[in-house]
Amino acid sequence: MDYGLQKLSEEKVFKDPVHRYIHVRDQVIWDLIATREFQRLRRIHQLGTTYLVFHGAEHSRFNHSLGVYEIVRRMIDDSFSGRPQWNDSERLVTLCAALLHDLGHGPFSHAFEKVFDLDHELFTQKILLGNTGVNEVLRRVAEDFPQKVADVIGKTYPDKLVVSLISSQIDADRMDYLQRDAYFTGVSYGHFDMERILRVMRPAEDQAVIKQSGMHAVEDYIMSRYQMYWQVYFHPVSRSAEVILVKILQRAKVLSEEGYTFKQEPVHFKSFFDKTYDLADYIALDEYILMTYFETWIREDDEILSDLCDRFVNRRLFQYIDFNPAKEYRKLGELDVLFRKAGIDPEYYLVVDSSSDLPYDFYRPGEEEERLPIHLLMRDGELRELSRESDIVDAISGKRRTDHKLYFPEDMLKEGKKKKVLRQQILSILNT
Amino acid sequence: MDYGLQKLSEEKVFKDPVHRYIHVRDQVIWDLIATREFQRLRRIHQLGTTYLVFHGAEHSRFNHSLGVYEIVRRMIDDSFSGRPQWNDSERLVTLCAALLHDLGHGPFSHAFEKVFDLDHELFTQKILLGNTGVNEVLRRVAEDFPQKVADVIGKTYPDKLVVSLISSQIDADRMDYLQRDAYFTGVSYGHFDMERILRVMRPAEDQAVIKQSGMHAVEDYIMSRYQMYWQVYFHPVSRSAEVILVKILQRAKVLSEEGYTFKQEPVHFKSFFDKTYDLADYIALDEYILMTYFETWIREDDEILSDLCDRFVNRRLFQYIDFNPAKEYRKLGELDVLFRKAGIDPEYYLVVDSSSDLPYDFYRPGEEEERLPIHLLMRDGELRELSRESDIVDAISGKRRTDHKLYFPEDMLKEGKKKKVLRQQILSILNT
Amino acid sequence: MDYGLQKLSEEKVFKDPVHRYIHVRDQVIWDLIATREFQRLRRIHQLGTTYLVFHGAEHSRFNHSLGVYEIVRRMIDDSFSGRPQWNDSERLVTLCAALLHDLGHGPFSHAFEKVFDLDHELFTQKILLGNTGVNEVLRRVAEDFPQKVADVIGKTYPDKLVVSLISSQIDADRMDYLQRDAYFTGVSYGHFDMERILRVMRPAEDQAVIKQSGMHAVEDYIMSRYQMYWQVYFHPVSRSAEVILVKILQRAKVLSEEGYTFKQEPVHFKSFFDKTYDLADYIALDEYILMTYFETWIREDDEILSDLCDRFVNRRLFQYIDFNPAKEYRKLGELDVLFRKAGIDPEYYLVVDSSSDLPYDFYRPGEEEERLPIHLLMRDGELRELSRESDIVDAISGKRRTDHKLYFPEDMLKEGKKKKVLRQQILSILNT
Amino acid sequence: MDYGLQKLSEEKVFKDPVHRYIHVRDQVIWDLIATREFQRLRRIHQLGTTYLVFHGAEHSRFNHSLGVYEIVRRMIDDSFSGRPQWNDSERLVTLCAALLHDLGHGPFSHAFEKVFDLDHELFTQKILLGNTGVNEVLRRVAEDFPQKVADVIGKTYPDKLVVSLISSQIDADRMDYLQRDAYFTGVSYGHFDMERILRVMRPAEDQAVIKQSGMHAVEDYIMSRYQMYWQVYFHPVSRSAEVILVKILQRAKVLSEEGYTFKQEPVHFKSFFDKTYDLADYIALDEYILMTYFETWIREDDEILSDLCDRFVNRRLFQYIDFNPAKEYRKLGELDVLFRKAGIDPEYYLVVDSSSDLPYDFYRPGEEEERLPIHLLMRDGELRELSRESDIVDAISGKRRTDHKLYFPEDMLKEGKKKKVLRQQILSILNT
């Protein structure tokens, strides 16, 4: 029998705290979950360093990937199946793309990509198409099947409806992570009526649309997303941990380039330092490996590397103040000088971090990132862009909000014995 | 001001998905949480290998330790404080013991202790009393304070009421883990009315007792515990992962003793192989370190070590069948011989694992582990042992239940190319 | 098109706090819900007087009936449909029976039936078969369809599997009320993993059975039921209100028989007093009508009727003590005499009430109420009775538990001015 | 001992599904709950006719009143007590006002007040100050205590902080009803982090304010309120039931004025028809009484009264269309004429209903209803009005949203046999 159509003899379920159960009936999905590349996602936190603020947020990308799959499965099987706008032959490629969309994430993705100038979406593509267990399973469906899945994730797939289920302003990815991250952090934001949204979701030509009667559920979803960004994802304390992480990787790179002799050689990082990495190098990495390095590097002779690793591993984070880079650049320059005088390298110990989010936007042609707006399906069959119907969404539409913080090691400034006056001076500048 | 009495200028809270918030007002508690030894608990899963079955169960012992602290804090501040049987000068030592009771757990505790013949309770004592950050904080309260905390955890503390809050058949430890593990796994067991139990809990001479009116809440708690043991803690698939883990460590030890040359030297394990470890060696271990070894050892030349590590890291677990060791030892002997013939070392690939639990027991003097029974406080002030009042508890009291499984690598038996007949024979024995 | 097969043009949903949504696609179900007889269930509390103890328990039988329907719908559509043991032509009759199984309940059912010697199951039958809106809808399906539905509810339907979904020791009725009553009272009992039970439920020849792997979920369900009985359904305070209710109805009947002239004539009750009621009289009753009488009767001249109504309406309930009728009948006789002497009629003011429950039982042929035991479907296809596999269920199987209370108006005894010594004497007997 | 300071010998609790437990320690509160006037609130639905749409919404004002009390108790005992801006001698009056703030609500309040031109707030005052059980309890505290409680509820109490806890844009009343109504309807809106809001609430001179760090929790609360208004409170179907209710009362009044002879005399309404009611008449009313009239009036000869009562009791509601009264008044005039021609009195059967809400507003002096804005307490001690800090609140601030619907009996128009053409014409106008 055609491998792509094979069903398990009995439906398998995974107990999931967010969706109660994840249901798997397709042999292909079952086999993909068992691959090494997919199992690797267990070793990467869904929310990077957030667990250092919300101690419950210790869940992995493995969790989230199953959740996205389950939501897409429900969209298709419960809401779309049997409707003329939905082509059921797209079912398997959509489910595979949902399950695998985060496959290329590396350890502490954000920081890692930033330092080594990588792109996890590119790695997702490479894993799908390269010499991997995932590719082997996908190829058993059809020779061009891996490419199809890659196209859906890369948003170049011809059927835009399929793409929209996984990448749009109201996709399964967001729906899962909002609920899941709310559940594990324990915050009371992040809840919205997904059951209702799934019930009122309809397949349309280029995207999934929402029946007008479900507008309020969508409003609620957008507000949940907004709250999660500012309450959880951009929490200044987890950004502090992230800043330190970036600095550790930068320092290790610099040391390596300068010919420093590590007690614990950065074997796994070498190819990233000199940009010679291949896919296998990337897949070999996870947060267990990175953390093991950080723990070991605490005993390195380089004081900066040792201190930063100690900070990260033992949660001795940087303090922060609100900071407006546009207006306060002079203050930053002044601090830079004083830090150097005090013997604290500002390159590693005085860091501006900015977070920014656009809660919702309608289509603005020509803009940097063209966003597909959410459309309501009116009673008369017409489609209307959400912000034209919803006062609340209209009110926040297109309004980007940005937050800047300046991070620094308050403990060093307070506890240091040498250059006390200088340190006092720095502290007083920071606290005004 | 006396350090032990110092309060934070403003109460701090941790958002907790189980108890909503963890409240900290004492400077000592705040300082303990910041120690390296306590932060290390973030790197040890609360439920070991269970996350390989229940993917949500990725939470750490750090989480649980905060939870136990919070429950004890509520017992004291909300239920006991002001009652004559409660001595408020015991408050701090009780809170510290609650927070620190799991401090000595190692990575994948159960398996690690089994192979290296260790005892995590002993290490908790050593961390409290040794040269550690925790000890330093505790000593600032009073010279003998670390010993006091150690005595509470070791159950030798003179005030038995204090001991019972942390170690008894209805203690804060169990109350937290049942709810927490239920929350993260997503199972519907594990819930009981803790609010009510806390409300009806009263301090008595030697233990916390429960007002008669709360008996049903306690019954429900005992049933929850029973269900969690058999549904979650003893799940045969996570035991399969645990079996493999034990075998990895045993194999590494054997190889080391035999002088095998590791590509990745087991530096962190050396002192455990030859029993020369000290406290620092132990604290240096966590699950990030162990997993890094396992990932690396997949590339070792020793086929058994390599295969077992691959199984653990990539979740290629052993299959199992029900097995009665008392009756089926002949079958086991026979299989042992056939495995050897087939070139599969039964030492590593044919393993009996037994799990056993006693849901509740009243006091049976002279027995192996004398358990403190739960007492009800009757309206007339008399204390009565729970099973004398509750039909349901009486029905299960003292009834130990045991489950035996025989684990083996079904894939090896099925997929192997050599000695096919032999393997078939083994499979047919296993499946009858 | 055949009316019994007609589907609504679009699925309708009811938002339900317990099952999230109730889904209706069949025209017949939709029409039944709209009938007067079904809407009447909104005016009857699901839990009678329990709302006087658990103030949240104000939900009606309308709620519960929808819930039972939804559970049966899920059993059929999600678990049974397509399996050879399930005959899909039984679908509609089963859904109708589920929806309508409580149709014949009267206001404060238990008390009302007791005083007037009625049986709500008989009235369910009469509503199904008599001149009613429900009958009219059912007859449109087929002439014999009302009788079929009546047979399922009356347990005489030939297909015993169908009967078992609604009436057995693990039926949709119990599964809904446990969860629903827990939700509205707010107690933490009553929860069990219904999702799992539905997943492991299988159609068999004479009943629905449970796959062995779901045994623990069933154990949990049985324990939930046990807890709900003793914590909620038999709560002594709501039984106090029930005792008063019974006494109000008895007093009104006696007064009517004695020719007492009511200020507010008991028009609605007349035919029940003299046993001349017909179906229309019965349907005309609900709790709004009864309560209106009780409120009005507070102003009657008869002191007993007036006092009892005031107690019920304004929640001035009787006190109670534990009482063993087998041993303490002498005490009761003595109190009876003293009450009379004190001018308090013991017929209305000294009442023994007994509650009794059997949590689970296997089949005991020849016993009063032969109960269908729960069967597990073992891996080899064999069926085994639950208590033979489950230690916990075995432990409580067949163990009836009974609770007796003696109710009396403590306020009258304490606050009365006349015969103070006598009243003191009564109080001291009651409190020993 | 001073009655106002008396504590119960042991804290009493009510199990509450929303707040888990309601805690009562004050004798005064305990005694108030036991009064007839407070118990009467059990017989008035919290959400009027909403239960006809959301079947779970059968909860009473009794429930809600306890909830408001509990929230205020927590504000005081957990957040305010001990802070200099809070005067603990205001505790009891605040708790009493919280508990009793809805005391004057009549049956189906909104409709009843509209038809008879009453004001429930005035009745709350009368119950507090008149010859009632509540007044008797309050007077035992102090002669002027009932007036004080009345002043808090009437917002004339000098301590504005006290007033703000019960009546402001973020008061205990709203906080309870949002959560409670969400719980009982089962909708997923209405949730917000009350725990956090209580934690960051601080007493200030004229009102309770919110620490800046809690801004997002307040945003979430305001959005919840917005959603509840449009999803639940203004649901067009429950407004349909409300329209019918108003028309029943109007019809009964007209009939009474016209000398119509009722089979069931409207004894309880008489004094409201002719405006001679006193407090006792008002208190005697509840929804059980009203519904009993409606059920009985179905058998009245007046066709309009009979039909409307049948509609309300048996949920045969009016249909509706969107309607813009400003633009479509001509259409309304035309329909009015056609209805008369068709023999359907438009006075009762063609009704425009408008709902309108202002989600949040800052202070606009001189406006109709001056609203106290929510203030944030900034880190530097300054107070800032919420919408100046929150983009989202700013976006919706002061934006009133209104919805108009036109209600009519579609069944009459479709099913009537006479004047078929005319009815067709009406239907076609309505549906364009």
JSON list of C-alpha atoms in Angstrom, two decimals, chain D residues 230-328:
[
{"chain": "D", "resi": 230, "resn": "TRP", "atom": "CA", "xyz": [-20.36, 41.76, 23.71]},
{"chain": "D", "resi": 231, "resn": "GLN", "atom": "CA", "xyz": [-20.21, 37.99, 23.94]},
{"chain": "D", "resi": 232, "resn": "VAL", "atom": "CA", "xyz": [-22.46, 37.40, 26.93]},
{"chain": "D", "resi": 233, "resn": "TYR", "atom": "CA", "xyz": [-24.23, 40.38, 28.46]},
{"chain": "D", "resi": 234, "resn": "PHE", "atom": "CA", "xyz": [-25.47, 41.84, 25.19]},
{"chain": "D", "resi": 235, "resn": "HIS", "atom": "CA", "xyz": [-26.09, 38.55, 23.45]},
{"chain": "D", "resi": 236, "resn": "PRO", "atom": "CA", "xyz": [-28.97, 39.22, 21.03]},
{"chain": "D", "resi": 237, "resn": "VAL", "atom": "CA", "xyz": [-30.87, 36.08, 22.01]},
{"chain": "D", "resi": 238, "resn": "SER", "atom": "CA", "xyz": [-31.03, 36.86, 25.70]},
{"chain": "D", "resi": 239, "resn": "ARG", "atom": "CA", "xyz": [-32.07, 40.39, 24.77]},
{"chain": "D", "resi": 240, "resn": "SER", "atom": "CA", "xyz": [-34.90, 38.77, 22.82]},
{"chain": "D", "resi": 241, "resn": "ALA", "atom": "CA", "xyz": [-36.10, 37.09, 26.01]},
{"chain": "D", "resi": 242, "resn": "GLU", "atom": "CA", "xyz": [-35.74, 40.38, 27.84]},
{"chain": "D", "resi": 243, "resn": "VAL", "atom": "CA", "xyz": [-37.82, 42.20, 25.21]},
{"chain": "D", "resi": 244, "resn": "ILE", "atom": "CA", "xyz": [-40.60, 39.63, 25.67]},
{"chain": "D", "resi": 245, "resn": "LEU", "atom": "CA", "xyz": [-40.40, 39.99, 29.44]},
{"chain": "D", "resi": 246, "resn": "VAL", "atom": "CA", "xyz": [-40.83, 43.75, 29.21]},
{"chain": "D", "resi": 247, "resn": "LYS", "atom": "CA", "xyz": [-43.79, 43.28, 26.92]},
{"chain": "D", "resi": 248, "resn": "ILE", "atom": "CA", "xyz": [-45.45, 40.78, 29.29]},
{"chain": "D", "resi": 249, "resn": "LEU", "atom": "CA", "xyz": [-45.25, 43.23, 32.16]},
{"chain": "D", "resi": 250, "resn": "GLN", "atom": "CA", "xyz": [-46.48, 46.09, 29.99]},
{"chain": "D", "resi": 251, "resn": "ARG", "atom": "CA", "xyz": [-49.38, 44.02, 28.73]},
{"chain": "D", "resi": 252, "resn": "ALA", "atom": "CA", "xyz": [-50.41, 42.94, 32.22]},
{"chain": "D", "resi": 253, "resn": "LYS", "atom": "CA", "xyz": [-50.33, 46.57, 33.34]},
{"chain": "D", "resi": 254, "resn": "VAL", "atom": "CA", "xyz": [-52.41, 47.72, 30.40]},
{"chain": "D", "resi": 255, "resn": "LEU", "atom": "CA", "xyz": [-54.92, 44.93, 30.92]},
{"chain": "D", "resi": 256, "resn": "SER", "atom": "CA", "xyz": [-55.18, 45.73, 34.59]},
{"chain": "D", "resi": 257, "resn": "GLU", "atom": "CA", "xyz": [-55.72, 49.40, 33.83]},
{"chain": "D", "resi": 258, "resn": "GLU", "atom": "CA", "xyz": [-58.35, 48.49, 31.28]},
{"chain": "D", "resi": 259, "resn": "GLY", "atom": "CA", "xyz": [-60.26, 46.44, 33.86]},
{"chain": "D", "resi": 260, "resn": "TYR", "atom": "CA", "xyz": [-59.53, 43.06, 32.31]},
{"chain": "D", "resi": 261, "resn": "THR", "atom": "CA", "xyz": [-60.51, 40.16, 34.55]},
{"chain": "D", "resi": 262, "resn": "PHE", "atom": "CA", "xyz": [-57.53, 37.88, 35.11]},
{"chain": "D", "resi": 263, "resn": "LYS", "atom": "CA", "xyz": [-58.06, 34.20, 35.80]},
{"chain": "D", "resi": 264, "resn": "GLN", "atom": "CA", "xyz": [-54.95, 34.50, 37.94]},
{"chain": "D", "resi": 265, "resn": "GLU", "atom": "CA", "xyz": [-55.18, 37.90, 39.56]},
{"chain": "D", "resi": 266, "resn": "PRO", "atom": "CA", "xyz": [-51.84, 39.78, 39.56]},
{"chain": "D", "resi": 267, "resn": "VAL", "atom": "CA", "xyz": [-51.97, 40.20, 43.34]},
{"chain": "D", "resi": 268, "resn": "HIS", "atom": "CA", "xyz": [-48.22, 40.72, 43.72]},
{"chain": "D", "resi": 269, "resn": "PHE", "atom": "CA", "xyz": [-48.16, 43.32, 40.94]},
{"chain": "D", "resi": 270, "resn": "LYS", "atom": "CA", "xyz": [-51.15, 45.45, 41.89]},
{"chain": "D", "resi": 271, "resn": "SER", "atom": "CA", "xyz": [-49.25, 47.98, 43.93]},
{"chain": "D", "resi": 272, "resn": "PHE", "atom": "CA", "xyz": [-46.68, 48.34, 41.16]},
{"chain": "D", "resi": 273, "resn": "PHE", "atom": "CA", "xyz": [-49.36, 48.94, 38.52]},
{"chain": "D", "resi": 274, "resn": "ASP", "atom": "CA", "xyz": [-50.81, 51.77, 40.56]},
{"chain": "D", "resi": 275, "resn": "LYS", "atom": "CA", "xyz": [-47.56, 52.92, 42.16]},
{"chain": "D", "resi": 276, "resn": "THR", "atom": "CA", "xyz": [-48.70, 52.26, 45.74]},
{"chain": "D", "resi": 277, "resn": "TYR", "atom": "CA", "xyz": [-46.05, 49.67, 46.54]},
{"chain": "D", "resi": 278, "resn": "ASP", "atom": "CA", "xyz": [-44.13, 49.67, 49.76]},
{"chain": "D", "resi": 279, "resn": "LEU", "atom": "CA", "xyz": [-40.88, 47.96, 50.73]},
{"chain": "D", "resi": 280, "resn": "ALA", "atom": "CA", "xyz": [-42.63, 44.75, 51.80]},
{"chain": "D", "resi": 281, "resn": "ASP", "atom": "CA", "xyz": [-44.32, 44.45, 48.40]},
{"chain": "D", "resi": 282, "resn": "TYR", "atom": "CA", "xyz": [-40.95, 44.75, 46.74]},
{"chain": "D", "resi": 283, "resn": "ILE", "atom": "CA", "xyz": [-39.17, 42.25, 48.95]},
{"chain": "D", "resi": 284, "resn": "ALA", "atom": "CA", "xyz": [-42.00, 39.78, 48.45]},
{"chain": "D", "resi": 285, "resn": "LEU", "atom": "CA", "xyz": [-41.11, 39.53, 44.78]},
{"chain": "D", "resi": 286, "resn": "ASP", "atom": "CA", "xyz": [-38.64, 37.16, 43.26]},
{"chain": "D", "resi": 287, "resn": "GLU", "atom": "CA", "xyz": [-38.23, 35.22, 40.03]},
{"chain": "D", "resi": 288, "resn": "TYR", "atom": "CA", "xyz": [-40.05, 32.18, 41.36]},
{"chain": "D", "resi": 289, "resn": "ILE", "atom": "CA", "xyz": [-43.15, 34.31, 41.92]},
{"chain": "D", "resi": 290, "resn": "LEU", "atom": "CA", "xyz": [-42.92, 36.01, 38.54]},
{"chain": "D", "resi": 291, "resn": "MET", "atom": "CA", "xyz": [-42.38, 32.80, 36.65]},
{"chain": "D", "resi": 292, "resn": "THR", "atom": "CA", "xyz": [-45.35, 31.23, 38.40]},
{"chain": "D", "resi": 293, "resn": "TYR", "atom": "CA", "xyz": [-47.52, 34.10, 37.11]},
{"chain": "D", "resi": 294, "resn": "PHE", "atom": "CA", "xyz": [-46.13, 33.71, 33.62]},
{"chain": "D", "resi": 295, "resn": "GLU", "atom": "CA", "xyz": [-46.81, 29.99, 33.64]},
{"chain": "D", "resi": 296, "resn": "THR", "atom": "CA", "xyz": [-50.35, 30.56, 34.84]},
{"chain": "D", "resi": 297, "resn": "TRP", "atom": "CA", "xyz": [-51.07, 33.40, 32.46]},
{"chain": "D", "resi": 298, "resn": "ILE", "atom": "CA", "xyz": [-50.47, 31.12, 29.49]},
{"chain": "D", "resi": 299, "resn": "ARG", "atom": "CA", "xyz": [-54.04, 30.07, 30.11]},
{"chain": "D", "resi": 300, "resn": "GLU", "atom": "CA", "xyz": [-55.41, 33.65, 30.14]},
{"chain": "D", "resi": 301, "resn": "ASP", "atom": "CA", "xyz": [-57.95, 34.64, 27.51]},
{"chain": "D", "resi": 302, "resn": "ASP", "atom": "CA", "xyz": [-56.02, 37.70, 26.36]},
{"chain": "D", "resi": 303, "resn": "GLU", "atom": "CA", "xyz": [-54.17, 36.38, 23.36]},
{"chain": "D", "resi": 304, "resn": "ILE", "atom": "CA", "xyz": [-51.24, 38.73, 23.58]},
{"chain": "D", "resi": 305, "resn": "LEU", "atom": "CA", "xyz": [-50.55, 38.08, 27.27]},
{"chain": "D", "resi": 306, "resn": "SER", "atom": "CA", "xyz": [-51.01, 34.36, 26.78]},
{"chain": "D", "resi": 307, "resn": "ASP", "atom": "CA", "xyz": [-48.75, 34.22, 23.74]},
{"chain": "D", "resi": 308, "resn": "LEU", "atom": "CA", "xyz": [-46.00, 36.33, 25.28]},
{"chain": "D", "resi": 309, "resn": "CYS", "atom": "CA", "xyz": [-45.99, 34.24, 28.46]},
{"chain": "D", "resi": 310, "resn": "ASP", "atom": "CA", "xyz": [-45.86, 31.06, 26.44]},
{"chain": "D", "resi": 311, "resn": "ARG", "atom": "CA", "xyz": [-42.91, 32.46, 24.52]},
{"chain": "D", "resi": 312, "resn": "PHE", "atom": "CA", "xyz": [-40.99, 33.33, 27.65]},
{"chain": "D", "resi": 313, "resn": "VAL", "atom": "CA", "xyz": [-41.73, 30.15, 29.61]},
{"chain": "D", "resi": 314, "resn": "ASN", "atom": "CA", "xyz": [-41.18, 27.78, 26.72]},
{"chain": "D", "resi": 315, "resn": "ARG", "atom": "CA", "xyz": [-38.40, 29.72, 25.05]},
{"chain": "D", "resi": 316, "resn": "ARG", "atom": "CA", "xyz": [-40.11, 30.53, 21.79]},
{"chain": "D", "resi": 317, "resn": "LEU", "atom": "CA", "xyz": [-38.21, 33.77, 21.33]},
{"chain": "D", "resi": 318, "resn": "PHE", "atom": "CA", "xyz": [-38.35, 36.60, 18.82]},
{"chain": "D", "resi": 319, "resn": "GLN", "atom": "CA", "xyz": [-36.06, 36.64, 15.83]},
{"chain": "D", "resi": 320, "resn": "TYR", "atom": "CA", "xyz": [-33.96, 39.73, 15.16]},
{"chain": "D", "resi": 321, "resn": "ILE", "atom": "CA", "xyz": [-32.13, 41.68, 12.48]},
{"chain": "D", "resi": 322, "resn": "ASP", "atom": "CA", "xyz": [-29.51, 44.40, 12.70]},
{"chain": "D", "resi": 323, "resn": "PHE", "atom": "CA", "xyz": [-31.23, 47.74, 12.61]},
{"chain": "D", "resi": 324, "resn": "ASN", "atom": "CA", "xyz": [-30.06, 51.31, 12.45]},
{"chain": "D", "resi": 325, "resn": "PRO", "atom": "CA", "xyz": [-32.77, 53.48, 14.00]},
{"chain": "D", "resi": 326, "resn": "ALA", "atom": "CA", "xyz": [-31.17, 56.70, 12.81]},
{"chain": "D", "resi": 327, "resn": "LYS", "atom": "CA", "xyz": [-31.27, 55.65, 9.17]},
{"chain": "D", "resi": 328, "resn": "GLU", "atom": "CA", "xyz": [-34.05, 53.11, 8.95]}
]
